[in-house]
XYZ file of C-alpha atoms in Angstrom:
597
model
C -48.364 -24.301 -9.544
C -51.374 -21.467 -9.403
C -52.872 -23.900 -6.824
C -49.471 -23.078 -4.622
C -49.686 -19.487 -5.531
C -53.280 -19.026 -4.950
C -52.988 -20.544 -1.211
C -49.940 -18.923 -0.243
C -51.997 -15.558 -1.115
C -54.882 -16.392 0.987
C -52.124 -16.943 3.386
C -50.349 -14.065 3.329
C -53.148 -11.557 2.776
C -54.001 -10.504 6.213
C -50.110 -9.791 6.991
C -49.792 -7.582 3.382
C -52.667 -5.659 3.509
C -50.350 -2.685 4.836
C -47.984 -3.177 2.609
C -50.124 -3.026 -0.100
C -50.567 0.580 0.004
C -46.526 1.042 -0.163
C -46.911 -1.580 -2.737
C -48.883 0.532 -4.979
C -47.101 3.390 -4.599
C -44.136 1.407 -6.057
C -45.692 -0.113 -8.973
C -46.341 3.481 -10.130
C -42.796 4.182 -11.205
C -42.618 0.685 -12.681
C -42.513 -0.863 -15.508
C -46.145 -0.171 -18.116
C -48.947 -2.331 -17.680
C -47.376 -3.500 -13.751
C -50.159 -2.571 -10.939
C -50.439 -4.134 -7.378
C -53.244 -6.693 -6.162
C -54.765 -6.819 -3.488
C -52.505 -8.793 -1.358
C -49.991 -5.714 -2.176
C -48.016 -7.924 -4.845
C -47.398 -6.659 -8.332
C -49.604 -7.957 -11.051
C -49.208 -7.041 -14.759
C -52.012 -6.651 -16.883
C -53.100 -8.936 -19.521
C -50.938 -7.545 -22.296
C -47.620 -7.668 -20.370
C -45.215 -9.790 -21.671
C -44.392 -13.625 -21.742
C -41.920 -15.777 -22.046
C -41.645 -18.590 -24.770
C -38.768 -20.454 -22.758
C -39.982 -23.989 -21.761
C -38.476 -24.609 -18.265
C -35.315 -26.419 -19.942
C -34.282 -23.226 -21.583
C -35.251 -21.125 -18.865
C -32.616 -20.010 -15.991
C -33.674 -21.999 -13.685
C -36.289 -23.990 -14.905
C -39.282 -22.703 -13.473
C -37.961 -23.885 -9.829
C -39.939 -22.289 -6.682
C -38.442 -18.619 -5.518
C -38.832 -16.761 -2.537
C -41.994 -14.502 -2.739
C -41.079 -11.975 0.639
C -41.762 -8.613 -0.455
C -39.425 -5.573 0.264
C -40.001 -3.420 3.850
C -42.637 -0.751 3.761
C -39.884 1.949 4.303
C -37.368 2.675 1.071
C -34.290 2.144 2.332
C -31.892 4.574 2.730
C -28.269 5.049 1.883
C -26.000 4.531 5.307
C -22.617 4.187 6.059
C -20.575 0.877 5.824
C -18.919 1.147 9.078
C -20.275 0.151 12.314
C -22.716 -2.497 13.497
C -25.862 -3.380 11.292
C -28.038 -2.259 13.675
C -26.389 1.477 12.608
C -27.089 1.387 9.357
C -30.640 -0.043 9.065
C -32.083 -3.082 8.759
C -30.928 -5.995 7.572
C -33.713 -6.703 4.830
C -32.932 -3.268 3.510
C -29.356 -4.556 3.155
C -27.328 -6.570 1.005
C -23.952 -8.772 2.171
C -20.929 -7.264 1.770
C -19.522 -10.237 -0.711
C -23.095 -10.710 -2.516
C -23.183 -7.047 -3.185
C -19.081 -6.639 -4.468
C -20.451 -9.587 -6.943
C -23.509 -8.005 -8.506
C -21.493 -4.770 -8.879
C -18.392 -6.405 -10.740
C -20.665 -7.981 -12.793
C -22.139 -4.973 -14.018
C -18.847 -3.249 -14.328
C -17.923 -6.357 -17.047
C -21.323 -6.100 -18.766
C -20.807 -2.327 -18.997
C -17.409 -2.990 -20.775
C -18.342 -6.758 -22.531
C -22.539 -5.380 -23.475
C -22.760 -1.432 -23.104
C -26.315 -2.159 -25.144
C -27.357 -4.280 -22.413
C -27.480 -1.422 -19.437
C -27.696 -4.145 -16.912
C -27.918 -2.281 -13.252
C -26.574 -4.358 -10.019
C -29.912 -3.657 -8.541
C -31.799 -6.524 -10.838
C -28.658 -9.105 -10.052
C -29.411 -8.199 -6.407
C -33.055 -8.492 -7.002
C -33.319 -11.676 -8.669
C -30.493 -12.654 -5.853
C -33.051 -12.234 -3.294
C -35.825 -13.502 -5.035
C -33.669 -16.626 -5.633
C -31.494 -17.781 -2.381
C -32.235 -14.728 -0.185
C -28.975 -13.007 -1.126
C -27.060 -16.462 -0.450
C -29.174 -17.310 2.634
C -28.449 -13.862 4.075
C -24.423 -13.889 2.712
C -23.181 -17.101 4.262
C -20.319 -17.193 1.344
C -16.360 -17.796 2.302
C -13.713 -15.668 0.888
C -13.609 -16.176 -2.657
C -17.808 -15.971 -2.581
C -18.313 -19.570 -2.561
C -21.257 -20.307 -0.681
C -20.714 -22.006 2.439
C -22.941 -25.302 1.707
C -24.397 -25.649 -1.577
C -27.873 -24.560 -2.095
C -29.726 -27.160 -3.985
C -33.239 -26.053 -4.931
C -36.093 -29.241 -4.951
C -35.472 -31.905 -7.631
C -37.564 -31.023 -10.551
C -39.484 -34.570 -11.302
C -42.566 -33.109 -12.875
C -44.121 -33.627 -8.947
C -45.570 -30.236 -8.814
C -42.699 -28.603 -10.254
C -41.160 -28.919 -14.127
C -40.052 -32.151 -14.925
C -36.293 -32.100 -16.236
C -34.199 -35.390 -16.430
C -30.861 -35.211 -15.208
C -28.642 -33.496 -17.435
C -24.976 -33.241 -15.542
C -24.963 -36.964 -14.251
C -24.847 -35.085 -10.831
C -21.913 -33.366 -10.919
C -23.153 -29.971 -9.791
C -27.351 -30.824 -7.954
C -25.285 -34.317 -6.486
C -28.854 -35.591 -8.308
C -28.218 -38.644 -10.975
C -31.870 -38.711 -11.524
C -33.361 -35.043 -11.574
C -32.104 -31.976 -12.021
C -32.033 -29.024 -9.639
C -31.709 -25.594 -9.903
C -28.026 -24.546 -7.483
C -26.462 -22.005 -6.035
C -27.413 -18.385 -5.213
C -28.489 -17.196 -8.387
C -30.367 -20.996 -9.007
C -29.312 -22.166 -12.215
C -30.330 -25.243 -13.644
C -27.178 -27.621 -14.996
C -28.534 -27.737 -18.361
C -28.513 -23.834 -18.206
C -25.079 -23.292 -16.250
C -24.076 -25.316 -19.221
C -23.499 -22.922 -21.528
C -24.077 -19.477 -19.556
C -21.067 -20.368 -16.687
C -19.019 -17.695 -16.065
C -15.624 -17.024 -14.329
C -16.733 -14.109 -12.133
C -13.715 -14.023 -9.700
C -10.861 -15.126 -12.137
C -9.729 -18.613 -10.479
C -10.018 -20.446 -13.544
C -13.063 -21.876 -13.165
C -16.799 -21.504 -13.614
C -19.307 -22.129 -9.951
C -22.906 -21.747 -9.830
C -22.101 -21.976 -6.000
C -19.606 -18.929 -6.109
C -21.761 -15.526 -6.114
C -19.350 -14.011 -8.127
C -19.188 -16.523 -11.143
C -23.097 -17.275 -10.582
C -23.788 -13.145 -10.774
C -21.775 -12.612 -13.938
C -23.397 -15.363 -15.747
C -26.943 -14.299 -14.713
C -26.095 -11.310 -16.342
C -24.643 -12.538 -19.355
C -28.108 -14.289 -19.756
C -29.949 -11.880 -18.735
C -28.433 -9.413 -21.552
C -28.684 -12.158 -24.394
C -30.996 -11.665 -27.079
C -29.770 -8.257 -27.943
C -32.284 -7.099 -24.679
C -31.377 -3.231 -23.635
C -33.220 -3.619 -19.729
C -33.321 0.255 -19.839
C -36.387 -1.161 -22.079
C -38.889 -1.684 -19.877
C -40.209 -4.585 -22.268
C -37.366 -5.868 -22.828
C -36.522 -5.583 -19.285
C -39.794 -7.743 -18.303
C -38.683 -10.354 -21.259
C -35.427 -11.045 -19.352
C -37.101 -11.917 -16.122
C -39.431 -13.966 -17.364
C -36.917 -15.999 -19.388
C -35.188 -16.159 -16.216
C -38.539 -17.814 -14.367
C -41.532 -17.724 -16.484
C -44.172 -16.331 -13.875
C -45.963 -12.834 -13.350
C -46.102 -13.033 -10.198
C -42.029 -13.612 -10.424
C -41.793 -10.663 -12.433
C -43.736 -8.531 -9.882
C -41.325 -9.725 -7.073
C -38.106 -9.359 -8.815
C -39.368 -5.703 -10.025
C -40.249 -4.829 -6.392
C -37.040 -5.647 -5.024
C -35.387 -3.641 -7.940
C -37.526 -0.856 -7.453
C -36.356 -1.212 -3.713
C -32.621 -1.544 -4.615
C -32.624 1.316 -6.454
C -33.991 3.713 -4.049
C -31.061 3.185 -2.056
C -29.697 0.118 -0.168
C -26.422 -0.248 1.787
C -23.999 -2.999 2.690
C -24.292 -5.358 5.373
C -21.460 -8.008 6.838
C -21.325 -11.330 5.103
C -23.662 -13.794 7.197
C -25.869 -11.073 8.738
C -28.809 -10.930 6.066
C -32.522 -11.447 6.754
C -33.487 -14.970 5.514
C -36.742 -14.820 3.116
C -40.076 -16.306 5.209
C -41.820 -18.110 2.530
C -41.891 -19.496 -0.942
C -43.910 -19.871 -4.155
C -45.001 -23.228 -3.372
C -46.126 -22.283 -0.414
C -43.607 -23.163 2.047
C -41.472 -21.783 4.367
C -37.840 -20.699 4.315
C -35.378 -23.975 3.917
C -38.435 -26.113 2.581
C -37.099 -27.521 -0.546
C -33.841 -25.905 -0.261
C -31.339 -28.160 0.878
C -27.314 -26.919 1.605
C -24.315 -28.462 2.856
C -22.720 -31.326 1.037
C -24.914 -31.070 -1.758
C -25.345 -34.415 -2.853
C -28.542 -35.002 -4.403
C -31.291 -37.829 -3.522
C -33.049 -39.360 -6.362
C -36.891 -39.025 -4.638
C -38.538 -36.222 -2.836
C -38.329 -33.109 -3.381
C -36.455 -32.176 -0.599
C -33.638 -30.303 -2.758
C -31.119 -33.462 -2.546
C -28.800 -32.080 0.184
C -27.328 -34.508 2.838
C -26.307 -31.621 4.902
C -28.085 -29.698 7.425
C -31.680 -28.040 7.272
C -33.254 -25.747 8.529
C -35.297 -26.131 11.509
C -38.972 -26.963 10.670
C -38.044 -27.600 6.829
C -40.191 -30.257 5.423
C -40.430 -31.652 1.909
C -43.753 -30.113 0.305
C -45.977 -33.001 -0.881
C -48.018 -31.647 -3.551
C -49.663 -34.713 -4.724
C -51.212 -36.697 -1.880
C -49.851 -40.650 -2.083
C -52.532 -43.728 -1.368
C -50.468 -44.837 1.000
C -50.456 -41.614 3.266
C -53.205 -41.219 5.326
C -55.720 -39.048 4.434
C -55.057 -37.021 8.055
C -51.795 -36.274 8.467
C -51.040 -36.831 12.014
C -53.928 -39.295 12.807
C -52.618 -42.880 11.728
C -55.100 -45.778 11.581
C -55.117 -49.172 13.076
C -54.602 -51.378 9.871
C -58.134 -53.253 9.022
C -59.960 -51.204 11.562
C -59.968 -47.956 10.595
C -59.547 -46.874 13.813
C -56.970 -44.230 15.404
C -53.960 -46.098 16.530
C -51.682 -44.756 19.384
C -49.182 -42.515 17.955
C -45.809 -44.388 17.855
C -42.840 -43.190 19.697
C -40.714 -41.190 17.767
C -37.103 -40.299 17.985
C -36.441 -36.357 19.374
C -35.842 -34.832 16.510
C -31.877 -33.815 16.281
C -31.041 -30.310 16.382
C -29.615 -28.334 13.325
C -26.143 -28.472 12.516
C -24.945 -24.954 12.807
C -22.720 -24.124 10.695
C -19.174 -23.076 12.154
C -17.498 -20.058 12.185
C -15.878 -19.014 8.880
C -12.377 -17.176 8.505
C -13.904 -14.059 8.374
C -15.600 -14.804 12.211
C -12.237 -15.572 13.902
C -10.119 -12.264 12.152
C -9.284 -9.586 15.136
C -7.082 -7.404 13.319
C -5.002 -6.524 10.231
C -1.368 -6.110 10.056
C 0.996 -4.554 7.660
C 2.894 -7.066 5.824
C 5.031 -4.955 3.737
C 6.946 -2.047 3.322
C 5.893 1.378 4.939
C 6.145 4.688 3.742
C 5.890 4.126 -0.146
C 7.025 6.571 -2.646
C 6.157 7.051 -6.371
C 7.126 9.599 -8.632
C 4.443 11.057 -10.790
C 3.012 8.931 -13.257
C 5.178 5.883 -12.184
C 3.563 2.509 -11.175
C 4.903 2.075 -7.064
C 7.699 0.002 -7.144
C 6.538 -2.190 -4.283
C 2.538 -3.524 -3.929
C 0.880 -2.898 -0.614
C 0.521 -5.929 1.405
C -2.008 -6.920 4.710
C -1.705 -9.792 6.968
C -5.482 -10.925 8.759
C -4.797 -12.128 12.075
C -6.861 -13.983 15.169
C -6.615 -12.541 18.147
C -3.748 -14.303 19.002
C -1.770 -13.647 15.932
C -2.308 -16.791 13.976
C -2.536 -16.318 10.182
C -6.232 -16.019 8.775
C -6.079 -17.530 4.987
C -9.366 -16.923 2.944
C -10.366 -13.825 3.924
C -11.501 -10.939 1.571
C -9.560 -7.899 2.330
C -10.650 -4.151 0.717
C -8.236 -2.049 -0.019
C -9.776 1.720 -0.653
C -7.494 4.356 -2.343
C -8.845 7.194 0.014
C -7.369 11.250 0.241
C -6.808 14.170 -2.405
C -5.117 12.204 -4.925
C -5.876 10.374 -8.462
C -3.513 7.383 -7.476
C -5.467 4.208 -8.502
C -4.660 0.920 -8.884
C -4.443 -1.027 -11.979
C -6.863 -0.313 -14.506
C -7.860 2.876 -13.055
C -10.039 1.285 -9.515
C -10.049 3.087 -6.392
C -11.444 -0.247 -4.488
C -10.066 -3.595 -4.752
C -10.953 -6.879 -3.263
C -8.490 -9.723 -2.506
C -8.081 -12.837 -0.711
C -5.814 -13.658 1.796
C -3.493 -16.752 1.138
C -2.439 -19.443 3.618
C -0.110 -17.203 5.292
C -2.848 -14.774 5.742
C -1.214 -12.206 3.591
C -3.724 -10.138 0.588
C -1.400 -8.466 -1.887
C -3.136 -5.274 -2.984
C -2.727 -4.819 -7.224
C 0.153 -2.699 -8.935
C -0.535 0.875 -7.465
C 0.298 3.625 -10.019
C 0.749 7.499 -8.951
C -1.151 9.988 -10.594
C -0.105 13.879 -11.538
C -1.234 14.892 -7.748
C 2.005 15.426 -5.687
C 1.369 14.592 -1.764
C 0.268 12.023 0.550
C -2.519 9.833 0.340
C -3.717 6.736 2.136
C -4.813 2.933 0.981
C -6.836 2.021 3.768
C -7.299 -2.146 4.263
C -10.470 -3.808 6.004
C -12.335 -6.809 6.075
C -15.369 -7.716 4.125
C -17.800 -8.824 6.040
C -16.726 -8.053 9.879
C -16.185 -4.536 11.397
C -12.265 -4.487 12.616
C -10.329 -1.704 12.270
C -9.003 -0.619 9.572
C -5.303 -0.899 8.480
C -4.080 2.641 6.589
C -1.193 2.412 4.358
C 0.474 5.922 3.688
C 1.574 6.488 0.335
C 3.391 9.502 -1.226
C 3.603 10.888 -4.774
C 6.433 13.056 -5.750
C 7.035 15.602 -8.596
C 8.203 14.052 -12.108
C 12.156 14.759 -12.054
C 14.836 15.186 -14.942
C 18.710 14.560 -14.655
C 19.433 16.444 -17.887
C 18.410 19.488 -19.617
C 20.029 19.975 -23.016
C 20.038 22.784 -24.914
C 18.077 22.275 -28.362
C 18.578 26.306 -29.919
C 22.341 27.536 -29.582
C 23.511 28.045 -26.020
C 24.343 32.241 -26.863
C 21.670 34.721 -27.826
C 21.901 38.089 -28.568
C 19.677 41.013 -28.660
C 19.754 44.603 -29.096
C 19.195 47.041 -26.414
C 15.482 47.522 -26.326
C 14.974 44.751 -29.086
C 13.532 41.348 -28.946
C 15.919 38.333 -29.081
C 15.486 36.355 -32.731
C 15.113 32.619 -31.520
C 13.312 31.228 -28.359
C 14.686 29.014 -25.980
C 14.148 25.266 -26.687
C 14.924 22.751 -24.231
C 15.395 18.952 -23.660
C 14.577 17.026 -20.587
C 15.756 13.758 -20.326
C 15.841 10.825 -17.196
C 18.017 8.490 -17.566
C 18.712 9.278 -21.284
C 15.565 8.697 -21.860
C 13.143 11.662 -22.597
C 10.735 12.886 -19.455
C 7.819 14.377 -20.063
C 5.506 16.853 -17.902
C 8.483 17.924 -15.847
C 8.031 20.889 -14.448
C 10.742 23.648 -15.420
C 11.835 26.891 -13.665
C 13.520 29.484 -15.770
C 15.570 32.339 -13.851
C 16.975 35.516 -15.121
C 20.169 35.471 -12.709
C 22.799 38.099 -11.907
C 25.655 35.474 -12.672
C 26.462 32.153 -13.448
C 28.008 32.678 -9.184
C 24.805 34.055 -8.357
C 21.500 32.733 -8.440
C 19.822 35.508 -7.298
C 16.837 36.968 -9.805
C 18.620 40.047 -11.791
C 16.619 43.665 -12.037
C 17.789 44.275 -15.272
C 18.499 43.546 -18.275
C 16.779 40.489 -20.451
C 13.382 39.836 -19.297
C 9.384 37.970 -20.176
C 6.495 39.273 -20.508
C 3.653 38.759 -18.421
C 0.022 38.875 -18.946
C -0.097 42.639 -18.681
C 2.890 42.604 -20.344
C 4.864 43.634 -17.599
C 8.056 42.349 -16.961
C 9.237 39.519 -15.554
C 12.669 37.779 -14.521
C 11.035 34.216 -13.443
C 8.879 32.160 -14.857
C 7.205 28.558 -12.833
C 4.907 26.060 -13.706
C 6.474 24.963 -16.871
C 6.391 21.640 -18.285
C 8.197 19.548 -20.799
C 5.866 17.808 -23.578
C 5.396 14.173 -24.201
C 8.701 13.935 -25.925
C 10.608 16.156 -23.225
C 11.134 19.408 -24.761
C 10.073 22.835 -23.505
C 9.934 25.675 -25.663
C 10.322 29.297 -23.450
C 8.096 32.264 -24.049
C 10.064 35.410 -26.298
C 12.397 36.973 -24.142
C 13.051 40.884 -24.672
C 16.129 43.210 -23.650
C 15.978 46.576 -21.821
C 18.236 49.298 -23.003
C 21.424 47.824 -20.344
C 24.217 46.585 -22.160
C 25.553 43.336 -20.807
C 26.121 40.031 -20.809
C 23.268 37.711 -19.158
C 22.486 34.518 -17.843
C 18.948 32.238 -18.324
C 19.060 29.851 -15.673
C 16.798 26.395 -16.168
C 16.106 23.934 -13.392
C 14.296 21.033 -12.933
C 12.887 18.619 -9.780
C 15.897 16.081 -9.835
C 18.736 18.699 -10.005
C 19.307 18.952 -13.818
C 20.144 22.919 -14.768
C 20.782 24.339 -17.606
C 22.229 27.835 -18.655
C 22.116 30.188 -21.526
C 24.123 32.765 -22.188
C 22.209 36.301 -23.629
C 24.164 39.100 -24.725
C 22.525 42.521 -25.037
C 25.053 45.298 -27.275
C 24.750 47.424 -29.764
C 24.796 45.985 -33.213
C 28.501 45.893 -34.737
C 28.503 48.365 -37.892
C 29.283 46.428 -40.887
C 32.813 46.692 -42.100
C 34.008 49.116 -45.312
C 35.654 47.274 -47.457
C 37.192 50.653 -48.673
C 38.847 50.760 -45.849
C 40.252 47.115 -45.554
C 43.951 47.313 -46.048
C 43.882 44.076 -48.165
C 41.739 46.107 -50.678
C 43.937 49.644 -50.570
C 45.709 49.796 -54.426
C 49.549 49.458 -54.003
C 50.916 52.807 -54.676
């Protein structure tokens, strides 16, 4: 293998020499002990760390990676609408689908490992390293990758040698295994680290989503914290023992994490060349994904990419010792070059669902309405359609709560992804109102293809009562000048059950006829402690009730009303007498006590 490496340097060293500079600027925010070469690749010094994993215990068992380096210029942060060719380019960029799958799998480590601190940016890295983001995001829908990619059978011919482990069922290899999918796990290895990443029941190393979680449920084994930078550099290299792997995939992190911005699904840069030495496709087979026993050509009976060739690391006696100059047998002479077949062209692959979608339709009800707090009664609902109006099934629709509001959908997300069904139709998840009264919008688009965007208008109203009940005694009375004894204490209730944070208006009125504020008698205090006849912005507590400030009386006599109203039309009144206090009767002059004369 350091033959490979060593030659693909030489290679590459007159077209890195720039980027070695930019190279070595990098490495100085990197992890300790990590410095750049000459050829402007990361090295790390002779203490740095290794792996123990033997290539069966190892990701994906040592198999060749992609060894492009990231663009001389950090990327920069850019807007996801428009064409690609707005927002940067494409290398600097990740597919929309790859990069919703590294980032819900670090929003499940964060809940499943906190310890583990796994960042998106080394999923995408390693993703890049690995399959070139999915060969540049060619994934359908649900994130399965459109062809399988099946790296070169590992038969100890200048790779690892590992003996079939899955009778086939996942490299289509009965002999070998191969590493597959986007994140390149061996079978042995998918084994036992498979994850569900996109909840259909089942665990793909060809879905990015279920191939992204598990890489970073092993990537965050062993207890590893990858704020560490050791133990970050210990989960690489358990994930492909080689430095110069580790230097790559802590490149492209570095690179991530300045700042990197999404891309539609198909539209990625394709890596140029790999650790063996070859180019893009060499080794890497995709399509039906059935595996060939010999060769190394990655065991895929579906198309390749132009130029691909099988690397032949080990010369074979019966190969001629000049490629391309056959001999005449017993003579040793040249022999005229036999005709040859025109190579066929490269399948290309077809348009996927996502190509033919020209617009989005609303495919439910309009105008939705929530009262605070509540979950909307009715989910928001897109249709993708061709430009002729013909359903579009498997199709990843986003639906983005946008607008002044803290509406959010289930589980607290502003952004949700879903697929389209047969009929073409994404259901959005349970949408619950927050305490923010107003409109807002969910806006719908397609992952992976710039159409316009669909906006669903939402509206959240104020929490409402039907009831107010009375919880102190429905009279009060007070002195002139005096302060009334007991407080006002309320019940709201909604359908006879109790409603909390409902907001509650209380009105001194000039009758129970006339809701008009009165200018004397019974008042509040403000802040100042100034009078006042109206108080807002009351609300019930979790059990309903509402307790009123201390109400005082002014020196008019009189009888009173307290007026309490609620959003939904409940009211309540009290009734507050102000008088004199009633002397105390004299028994002495009761006639039931006078003597009888």
């Amino acid at each position: 293998m350091a033959a490979h490496f060593d030659r693909r340097l030489r290679k590459a060293a007159v077209t890195t020499t720039v980027a070695a500079v930019a190279v070595a600027a990098l490495s100085a925010s990197q992890a300790p002990n990590v410095t750049a070469d000459g050829n402007g690749r990361q090295t790390t010094a002779d203490n740095a760390p290794t792996s123990d994993a033997s290539s069966q215990e190892s990701a994906t068992g040592n198999s060749p990676y992609y060894t492009d380096l990231p663009p001389l210029d950090s990327p920069s942060p850019a807007p996801t609408i428009g064409t690609p060719s707005s927002r940067g380019p494409s290398e600097a960029g990740i597919p929309a689908t790859v990069l919703d799958a590294y980032k819900k799998a670090e929003a499940e480590l964060l809940q499943s490992k906190p310890g583990c601190n796994l960042p998106w940016q080394l999923l995408a890295a390693i993703g890049k390293v690995e399959s070139g983001q999915a060969r540049g995001g060619r994934v359908d829908a649900d994130g399965t990758t459109i062809g399988k990619i099946i790296g070169p059978q590992l038969d100890g011919n200048g790779f690892a040698l590992i003996k079939d482990t899955d009778n086939g069922v996942y490299d289509g290899n009965s002999s070998y295994d191969n590493a597959v999918g986007p994140m390149q796990f061996i079978p042995s290895t998918w084994a036992w680290a498979a994850r569900d990443g996109n909840g259909d029941g089942k665990a793909d190393p060809n879905n990015v989503y279920d191939a992204a979680l598990a890489a970073g449920h092993y990537l965050c084994r062993n207890n590893w914290d990858l704020s560490d930078q050791g133990d970050l550099a210990s989960a690489i290299l358990s994930y492909n023992n080689s430095q110069d792997y580790l230097s790559t995939v802590l490149s492209w992190l570095e690179h991530y994490r300045k700042g990197t911005h999404e891309i539609p699904d198909g539209t990625g840069s394709l890596p140029g060349s790999r650790s063996d030495g070859t180019g893009y496709g060499t080794g890497y087979g995709y399509g039906s994904g059935s595996g060939s026993p010999t060769g190394g050509s990655g065991g895929s009976t579906g198309p390749r990419t132009p130029g691909a060739a099988s690397p032949d690391p080990k010369p074979s006696p019966h190969k001629p010792s000049q490629p391309g100059k056959p001999t005449t047998p017993g003579t040793g002479s040249p022999s005229p070059k036999p005709p040859t077949d025109p190579e066929p062209p490269a399948e290309t692959p077809g348009p996927t669902p996502t190509d033919t979608v020209d617009h989005l339709e609303n495919a439910g009800a309009t105008g939705l309405t929530a009262m605070a707090g509540d979950t909307f009664t009715e989910k928001i609902s897109t249709r993708a359609e061709t430009e002729d109006g013909k359903a579009v099934g498997k199709v990843r629709i986003r639906f983005t709560v946008v607008g002044d509001t803290d509406a959010a959908f289930t589980g607290g997300e502003k952004v949700a992804a879903v697929a389209t069904d047969a009929s073409g139709v994404a259901v959005a998840p349970a949408l619950k109102a927050g305490e923010k009264t107003g409109g807002f919008t969910v806006r719908a688009t397609v992952i992976g293809r710039s159409v316009k965007a669909l906006d669903h208008k939402a509206t959240v109203t104020e929490r409402v009562a039907d009831a107010l009940e009375s919880i102190t005694d429905t009279t009060l009375t007070c002195t002139p000048g005096g302060e009334f004894a007991d407080r006002v204490e309320v019940k709201a209730t909604r359908k006879g059950e109790a409603a909390d944070k409902v907001a509650v208006t209380a009105t001194l009125v000039k009758s129970v006829l006339d809701p008009t504020e009165n200018d004397k008698g019974p008042y509040f205090k403000d802040a100042d402690d100034k009078p006042v006849r109206t108080l807002t912005g009351l609300k019930t507590d979790a059990k309903g009730l509402l307790k009123l400030p201390e109400l005082y009386a002014d020196d008019t006599e009189g009888t009173y009303v307290l007026r309490l109203t609620t959003a939904g039309g409940a009211v309540r009144d009290i009734t507050l007498n102000v008088a004199e206090a009633q002397p105390a009767p004299d028994p002495s002059e009761d006639p039931a006590t006078e003597p009888e004369a």
